[in-house]
Short mmCIF file of C-alpha atoms and ligand atoms in Angstrom, two decimals:
data_model
loop_
_atom_site.label_atom_id
_atom_site.label_comp_id
_atom_site.label_asym_id
_atom_site.label_seq_id
_atom_site.Cartn_x
_atom_site.Cartn_y
_atom_site.Cartn_z
CA ILE A 24 47.43 12.94 14.47
CA GLU A 25 48.27 9.81 13.45
CA SER A 26 46.25 8.14 15.85
CA HIS A 27 43.33 9.91 14.94
CA ARG A 28 43.84 9.11 11.00
CA LEU A 29 43.82 5.32 12.03
CA THR A 30 40.72 5.78 14.06
CA ASP A 31 39.41 7.73 11.40
CA LEU A 32 40.37 4.89 8.67
CA ALA A 33 38.70 2.13 10.96
CA LEU A 34 35.45 4.29 11.05
CA GLN A 35 35.49 4.24 6.96
CA GLN A 36 36.07 0.95 6.83
CA ALA A 37 33.66 0.16 9.51
CA LYS A 38 30.97 2.24 7.49
CA GLN A 39 31.63 0.92 4.39
CA ALA A 40 31.28 -2.56 5.65
CA ALA A 41 28.13 -1.37 6.91
CA ASP A 42 26.44 0.01 4.23
CA GLN A 43 27.62 -3.06 1.78
CA ALA A 44 25.68 -5.46 4.39
CA SER A 45 22.05 -3.20 4.23
CA LEU A 46 22.66 -3.33 0.26
CA ALA A 47 22.95 -6.90 0.48
CA LYS A 48 19.89 -7.07 2.58
CA THR A 49 17.64 -4.67 0.58
CA ARG A 50 18.78 -6.74 -2.54
CA TYR A 51 17.51 -9.95 -0.90
CA VAL A 52 14.47 -8.59 0.35
CA SER A 53 13.60 -7.09 -3.09
CA THR A 54 14.69 -10.61 -5.10
CA ILE A 55 12.44 -12.68 -2.45
CA SER A 56 9.65 -10.15 -2.57
CA HIS A 57 9.54 -10.88 -6.18
CA GLU A 58 10.24 -14.32 -6.81
CA LEU A 59 7.29 -14.77 -4.34
CA ARG A 60 5.15 -11.89 -6.15
CA THR A 61 5.14 -13.88 -9.81
CA PRO A 62 3.72 -16.95 -8.64
CA LEU A 63 0.79 -14.94 -6.43
CA ASN A 64 0.02 -12.77 -10.00
CA SER A 65 -1.15 -15.77 -11.83
CA ILE A 66 -3.25 -17.05 -8.49
CA ILE A 67 -4.84 -13.78 -8.40
CA GLY A 68 -4.98 -12.86 -12.13
CA TYR A 69 -6.76 -16.78 -12.12
CA ALA A 70 -9.27 -15.98 -9.27
CA GLN A 71 -10.28 -12.86 -10.93
CA LEU A 72 -11.13 -14.17 -14.34
CA LEU A 73 -13.04 -17.46 -12.57
CA ASP A 74 -14.72 -14.42 -9.95
CA GLU A 75 -16.23 -13.10 -13.44
CA ASP A 76 -17.01 -16.40 -14.98
CA ASP A 77 -20.67 -16.73 -14.75
CA THR A 78 -20.66 -20.20 -15.83
CA ILE A 79 -19.09 -20.77 -12.22
CA PRO A 80 -21.97 -22.08 -9.84
CA PRO A 81 -22.88 -19.85 -6.60
CA HIS A 82 -21.24 -22.52 -4.17
CA ARG A 83 -17.93 -22.54 -6.44
CA LYS A 84 -18.62 -18.48 -6.05
CA GLN A 85 -17.14 -18.55 -2.35
CA ALA A 86 -14.21 -20.31 -2.82
CA VAL A 87 -12.86 -18.42 -5.22
CA SER A 88 -13.54 -15.19 -3.57
CA VAL A 89 -11.57 -16.82 -0.31
CA ILE A 90 -8.71 -17.66 -2.85
CA ARG A 91 -8.81 -13.85 -4.33
CA ARG A 92 -8.55 -11.98 -0.97
CA GLY A 93 -6.13 -14.51 0.32
CA GLY A 94 -3.91 -13.96 -2.75
CA ASP A 95 -4.20 -10.07 -2.23
CA HIS A 96 -3.68 -9.97 1.47
CA LEU A 97 -0.68 -11.92 0.40
CA LEU A 98 0.28 -9.68 -2.23
CA GLY A 99 -0.21 -6.74 0.31
CA LEU A 100 2.37 -8.00 2.63
CA ILE A 101 4.91 -8.87 0.05
CA GLU A 102 4.42 -5.07 -0.91
CA GLY A 103 5.19 -3.73 2.59
CA THR A 104 8.15 -5.93 2.84
CA LEU A 105 8.84 -4.28 -0.61
CA ASP A 106 8.35 -0.66 0.60
CA MET A 107 10.43 -1.07 3.33
CA ALA A 108 13.39 -2.04 1.13
CA ARG A 109 12.40 0.94 -1.23
CA ILE A 110 12.03 3.21 1.71
CA GLU A 111 15.68 2.28 3.03
CA SER A 112 17.07 2.79 -0.26
CA GLY A 113 15.23 6.23 -1.19
CA LYS A 114 13.51 4.66 -3.87
CA LEU A 115 9.80 5.16 -3.23
CA ALA A 116 8.15 7.36 -5.26
CA LEU A 117 4.23 8.28 -5.11
CA ASP A 118 1.44 6.79 -7.12
CA VAL A 119 -0.62 10.04 -7.09
CA LYS A 120 -4.05 10.42 -8.53
CA PRO A 121 -7.72 11.52 -8.55
CA MET A 122 -8.70 9.84 -5.35
CA ARG A 123 -12.61 9.85 -4.18
CA PHE A 124 -11.61 11.29 -0.17
CA THR A 125 -14.84 11.38 1.31
CA GLU A 126 -15.98 8.29 0.13
CA GLY A 127 -12.28 7.09 1.41
CA LEU A 128 -12.85 8.52 4.83
CA ASP A 129 -16.27 7.22 5.32
CA GLU A 130 -15.52 3.39 4.11
CA LEU A 131 -12.53 3.32 6.63
CA ALA A 132 -14.81 5.03 9.47
CA ARG A 133 -17.05 2.62 9.04
CA MET A 134 -14.27 0.06 9.27
CA PHE A 135 -12.92 0.98 12.13
CA GLU A 136 -16.36 1.18 13.93
CA GLN A 137 -16.65 -1.88 13.79
CA GLN A 138 -13.25 -2.84 14.78
CA ALA A 139 -13.86 -0.69 18.11
CA ALA A 140 -17.53 -1.87 18.45
CA SER A 141 -15.74 -5.65 18.67
CA LYS A 142 -13.31 -4.43 21.63
CA GLY A 143 -16.04 -2.60 23.54
CA ILE A 144 -14.83 1.13 22.58
CA GLY A 145 -16.29 4.05 20.53
CA PHE A 146 -15.50 5.71 17.76
CA ALA A 147 -16.67 8.80 16.49
CA TYR A 148 -15.64 10.18 12.59
CA GLU A 149 -16.15 13.89 12.78
CA PRO A 150 -15.90 15.56 9.52
CA GLN A 151 -15.36 19.58 10.31
CA GLY A 152 -16.61 22.09 7.76
CA LYS A 153 -16.80 20.79 3.70
CA LEU A 154 -14.80 18.22 3.21
CA PRO A 155 -13.70 18.19 -0.94
CA PRO A 156 -15.10 14.72 -2.31
CA VAL A 157 -12.03 14.40 -4.88
CA VAL A 158 -8.39 15.03 -3.86
CA ARG A 159 -5.30 14.13 -5.52
CA ALA A 160 -3.31 12.06 -3.50
CA ASP A 161 -1.59 8.51 -3.25
CA GLU A 162 -4.24 6.62 -2.29
CA LYS A 163 -2.92 3.42 -1.11
CA ARG A 164 -0.18 5.40 0.79
CA LEU A 165 -2.56 7.42 2.57
CA ARG A 166 -5.04 4.71 3.46
CA GLN A 167 -1.91 3.14 4.96
CA VAL A 168 -0.98 5.88 7.21
CA LEU A 169 -4.41 6.44 8.37
CA ILE A 170 -5.28 2.55 9.18
CA ASN A 171 -2.01 2.16 11.00
CA VAL A 172 -2.68 5.78 12.90
CA LEU A 173 -6.52 4.50 13.35
CA GLY A 174 -5.62 0.59 13.95
CA ASN A 175 -3.01 1.63 16.82
CA ALA A 176 -5.30 3.66 18.24
CA VAL A 177 -8.35 1.11 18.25
CA LYS A 178 -5.58 -1.74 19.29
CA PHE A 179 -3.93 0.39 21.92
CA THR A 180 -7.62 1.58 23.91
CA ARG A 181 -9.51 -0.50 26.24
CA ALA A 182 -12.24 1.66 27.43
CA GLY A 183 -13.68 5.41 26.10
CA GLN A 184 -13.57 6.04 22.50
CA VAL A 185 -11.35 6.64 19.85
CA THR A 186 -11.97 10.14 17.81
CA LEU A 187 -11.21 10.75 13.78
CA ARG A 188 -11.15 14.46 12.77
CA VAL A 189 -10.68 16.01 9.42
CA SER A 190 -10.86 19.32 7.63
CA HIS A 191 -9.80 20.61 4.50
CA ARG A 192 -7.70 24.04 4.20
CA ARG A 193 -5.96 25.67 0.99
CA ASP A 194 -5.05 22.13 -0.34
CA MET A 195 -3.86 20.68 3.20
CA ALA A 196 -6.00 17.99 4.89
CA HIS A 197 -5.71 18.36 8.83
CA ILE A 198 -6.21 14.64 10.25
CA GLU A 199 -6.54 13.94 13.86
CA VAL A 200 -6.76 10.48 15.88
CA GLU A 201 -7.51 10.94 19.27
CA ASP A 202 -7.72 8.25 21.97
CA THR A 203 -8.40 7.41 25.47
CA GLY A 204 -5.93 4.85 25.68
CA PRO A 205 -2.91 4.30 27.87
CA GLY A 206 -0.90 7.48 25.93
CA ILE A 207 2.67 7.47 25.47
CA ALA A 208 5.49 8.11 28.26
CA ALA A 209 7.51 11.86 27.87
CA ALA A 210 10.05 9.51 27.32
CA ASP A 211 8.55 7.31 24.57
CA VAL A 212 7.50 10.16 22.64
CA GLU A 213 10.56 11.10 20.95
CA ARG A 214 11.40 7.24 20.08
CA ILE A 215 8.07 5.62 18.66
CA PHE A 216 9.03 7.01 15.33
CA GLU A 217 11.96 4.95 14.74
CA PRO A 218 12.21 1.60 13.31
CA PHE A 219 11.27 -1.11 15.72
CA ALA A 220 10.61 1.43 18.88
CA ARG A 221 7.80 0.12 20.85
CA ALA A 222 6.96 1.89 24.15
CA SER A 223 8.16 0.51 26.97
CA GLU A 224 5.80 -2.44 28.50
CA GLY A 225 2.60 -1.03 30.63
CA ALA A 226 0.71 -2.71 33.25
CA GLN A 227 -1.49 -4.32 30.52
CA GLY A 228 1.19 -6.56 29.51
CA PRO A 229 2.66 -7.07 26.04
CA ILE A 230 0.46 -5.92 22.73
CA PRO A 231 1.38 -7.74 19.12
CA GLY A 232 3.45 -5.18 17.00
CA THR A 233 6.47 -4.96 15.04
CA GLY A 234 7.17 -1.14 15.96
CA LEU A 235 7.59 -0.57 12.03
CA GLY A 236 4.24 0.80 11.11
CA LEU A 237 4.60 4.26 12.64
CA THR A 238 8.54 4.76 11.13
CA ILE A 239 6.95 3.55 7.77
CA SER A 240 4.03 6.39 7.85
CA LYS A 241 6.16 8.97 9.40
CA MET A 242 8.57 8.36 5.66
CA LEU A 243 4.97 8.39 3.97
CA THR A 244 3.45 11.99 5.48
CA ASP A 245 6.83 13.44 4.93
CA LEU A 246 7.06 12.28 1.37
CA MET A 247 3.40 13.43 0.99
CA GLY A 248 4.82 16.88 1.46
CA GLY A 249 3.00 16.75 5.00
CA GLU A 250 4.12 15.91 9.11
CA MET A 251 3.00 13.76 11.52
CA THR A 252 3.27 14.78 15.20
CA VAL A 253 1.97 12.97 18.45
CA SER A 254 1.11 14.59 22.05
CA SER A 255 0.34 13.01 24.63
CA THR A 256 -0.61 13.04 28.39
CA PRO A 257 0.07 9.29 29.38
CA GLY A 258 -2.94 7.68 31.05
CA GLN A 259 -5.21 10.14 29.19
CA GLY A 260 -4.91 8.83 25.79
CA CYS A 261 -2.61 10.42 22.73
CA VAL A 262 -3.54 12.41 19.98
CA PHE A 263 -1.58 12.11 16.44
CA ARG A 264 -2.11 14.73 13.86
CA MET A 265 -0.88 14.44 10.04
CA ARG A 266 -0.93 17.65 8.02
CA LEU A 267 -1.12 16.31 4.29
CA PHE A 268 -0.88 18.38 1.16
CA LEU A 269 -3.63 16.35 -0.51
CA PRO A 270 -5.31 19.74 -3.01
CA ALA A 271 -8.92 18.98 -3.99
CA VAL A 272 -9.89 17.97 -7.82
CA ARG A 273 -12.74 19.98 -9.93
CA ALA A 274 -15.64 18.01 -10.00
CA GLU A 275 -15.45 17.90 -13.97
CA VAL A 276 -11.85 16.95 -13.99
CA ALA A 277 -12.59 14.58 -11.43
CA GLN A 278 -15.45 13.12 -13.21
CA ARG A 279 -13.58 12.39 -16.39
CA GLU A 280 -10.09 10.64 -14.53
CA LEU A 281 -12.50 8.37 -11.94
CA THR A 282 -14.92 6.71 -14.51
CA ARG A 283 -13.14 3.60 -15.84
CA PRO A 284 -14.68 1.96 -18.76
CA GLN A 285 -14.85 -1.75 -18.96
CA ARG A 286 -12.53 -2.87 -22.00
CA THR A 287 -14.38 -4.93 -24.39
CA GLY A 288 -12.59 -4.99 -27.59
CA TYR A 289 -10.94 -2.61 -30.05
CA LEU A 290 -11.27 -0.92 -33.24
CA GLY A 291 -9.62 -1.59 -36.75
CA PRO A 292 -8.03 -4.47 -37.98
CA ARG A 293 -7.42 -7.58 -35.77
CA GLN A 294 -3.69 -7.71 -34.01
CA ARG A 295 -1.52 -10.30 -33.81
CA ILE A 296 0.28 -10.81 -30.36
CA LEU A 297 2.94 -13.67 -29.01
CA VAL A 298 3.51 -13.90 -25.83
CA VAL A 299 6.78 -15.80 -24.66
CA ASP A 300 6.62 -16.85 -21.21
CA ASN A 301 8.74 -20.26 -20.24
CA GLU A 302 5.43 -20.47 -17.19
CA GLU A 303 2.49 -22.10 -19.29
CA VAL A 304 0.29 -20.88 -16.50
CA ASP A 305 0.85 -17.33 -17.58
CA ARG A 306 0.75 -18.21 -20.93
CA GLU A 307 -2.16 -19.34 -20.46
CA LEU A 308 -3.62 -16.45 -18.64
CA LEU A 309 -2.46 -13.64 -20.92
CA ARG A 310 -3.90 -16.07 -23.73
CA GLN A 311 -7.65 -15.77 -21.68
CA VAL A 312 -6.94 -11.94 -20.90
CA LEU A 313 -6.53 -11.17 -24.58
CA VAL A 314 -8.72 -13.48 -26.53
CA PRO A 315 -11.67 -12.34 -25.61
CA LEU A 316 -10.65 -8.49 -26.58
CA GLY A 317 -10.29 -10.26 -30.22
CA PHE A 318 -6.45 -10.14 -30.32
CA GLU A 319 -5.08 -13.47 -32.00
CA VAL A 320 -2.64 -15.02 -29.41
CA HIS A 321 0.13 -17.11 -30.14
CA THR A 322 2.58 -18.59 -27.59
CA ALA A 323 6.16 -19.23 -27.41
CA ALA A 324 7.47 -21.31 -24.10
CA SER A 325 11.38 -19.48 -24.46
CA GLY A 326 13.24 -17.38 -26.28
CA HIS A 327 14.79 -19.66 -29.11
CA ALA A 328 10.91 -20.89 -29.83
CA CYS A 329 10.08 -17.32 -29.88
CA LEU A 330 13.09 -16.47 -32.59
CA ALA A 331 11.49 -19.91 -34.57
CA VAL A 332 8.42 -18.92 -34.90
CA VAL A 333 8.02 -14.54 -34.56
CA ALA A 334 8.90 -14.71 -38.76
CA GLY A 335 6.24 -17.09 -39.65
CA VAL A 336 3.53 -15.48 -37.10
CA ALA A 337 4.86 -11.68 -37.81
CA PRO A 338 3.21 -10.57 -34.74
CA GLN A 339 2.08 -6.65 -33.66
CA ALA A 340 3.53 -6.85 -30.67
CA VAL A 341 5.30 -9.67 -28.49
P1 ADP B 26 3.33 -0.96 16.29
O1 ADP B 26 1.98 -0.74 16.84
O2 ADP B 26 3.31 -2.27 15.39
O3 ADP B 26 4.25 -1.76 18.23
P2 ADP B 26 4.03 1.49 15.44
O4 ADP B 26 5.31 2.11 14.97
O5 ADP B 26 2.54 1.38 14.25
O6 ADP B 26 4.36 -0.34 15.70
O7 ADP B 26 4.20 1.96 16.90
C1 ADP B 26 5.16 2.00 17.67
C2 ADP B 26 4.39 2.00 19.30
O8 ADP B 26 4.30 3.26 19.41
C3 ADP B 26 3.66 0.95 19.77
O9 ADP B 26 4.59 -0.46 20.33
C4 ADP B 26 3.18 2.11 21.04
O10 ADP B 26 4.15 1.47 21.91
C5 ADP B 26 3.11 3.47 20.77
N1 ADP B 26 1.84 3.73 20.20
C6 ADP B 26 1.71 3.90 18.75
N2 ADP B 26 0.69 4.18 19.17
C7 ADP B 26 0.01 4.07 20.15
C8 ADP B 26 -1.51 5.03 20.85
N3 ADP B 26 -2.50 5.27 20.03
N4 ADP B 26 -1.64 4.94 22.47
C9 ADP B 26 -0.38 4.51 23.16
N5 ADP B 26 0.95 3.81 22.37
C10 ADP B 26 1.08 3.99 20.98
#
């Protein structure tokens, strides 16, 4: 009994140490991602402003859109890293809104059609029956899951084709991605959803990847009130099946919620805003966004500077 107690104690201590290390890692990843995000937001913000600026000559527009795309891509990577940290600490919340479903699927299909064509394999999109034009979903997460599964299918298939089938019944979407690739050995089917799990190397040698995609995708489908399964005949290909809770949205509701009018100003007396930030670029960015909308913008570079001017400016918002 005594040695049992000691073993138990040691186990508890080891678990505590591991939990603490894991927490420290999650905090580190979150902090560094936030640090990267701040300057990136000014880059993307300015690129957006330049993109909408008619005085930019056409030959520079190209450069601006490269900056914008590069910025968006980086932001995506950073957010992916944050996702992992959030999922690990159980803090990820879905952002569910009306989303254009059929349009989004068409767009994805076109994107993968091109990818497949450039590899010399086929791609078929087979919507089954009538699909609702608008559903409630976290569009970004849904796309993330589909892009991962479709991306894998195209990546691992060397000949033949990838087929995407989608049907929708009683608020559930059934999505199937079938490929004619190498398939997954029975021993690996159980493991591929585990973090960093990658099937044993086949005859074709290593294929780049992190082994995190399916882990995140499966966690996300679970979060979305669904499930993801896979079946495979090694040598012939595999089928990934997803069942997702994506309730259809009625047309009039969709119409109302999906049209985003462009902001041009506001009614009523002019409002004063005091922008306080130690970064000049960020203060300027907000000024450039707010002034055209009719705000009177004042700035301060620190908390002390803010306190020194706030009474005189008497802003409606800080
Ligand atoms: P990655 O693709 O970055 O390695 P994933 O988590 O997306 O990470 O996939 C994990 C593993 O599952 C892959 O490395 C691969 O071995 C296997 N796998 C996933 N999709 C397929 C597929 N369509 N055909 C064959 N193997 C697959």
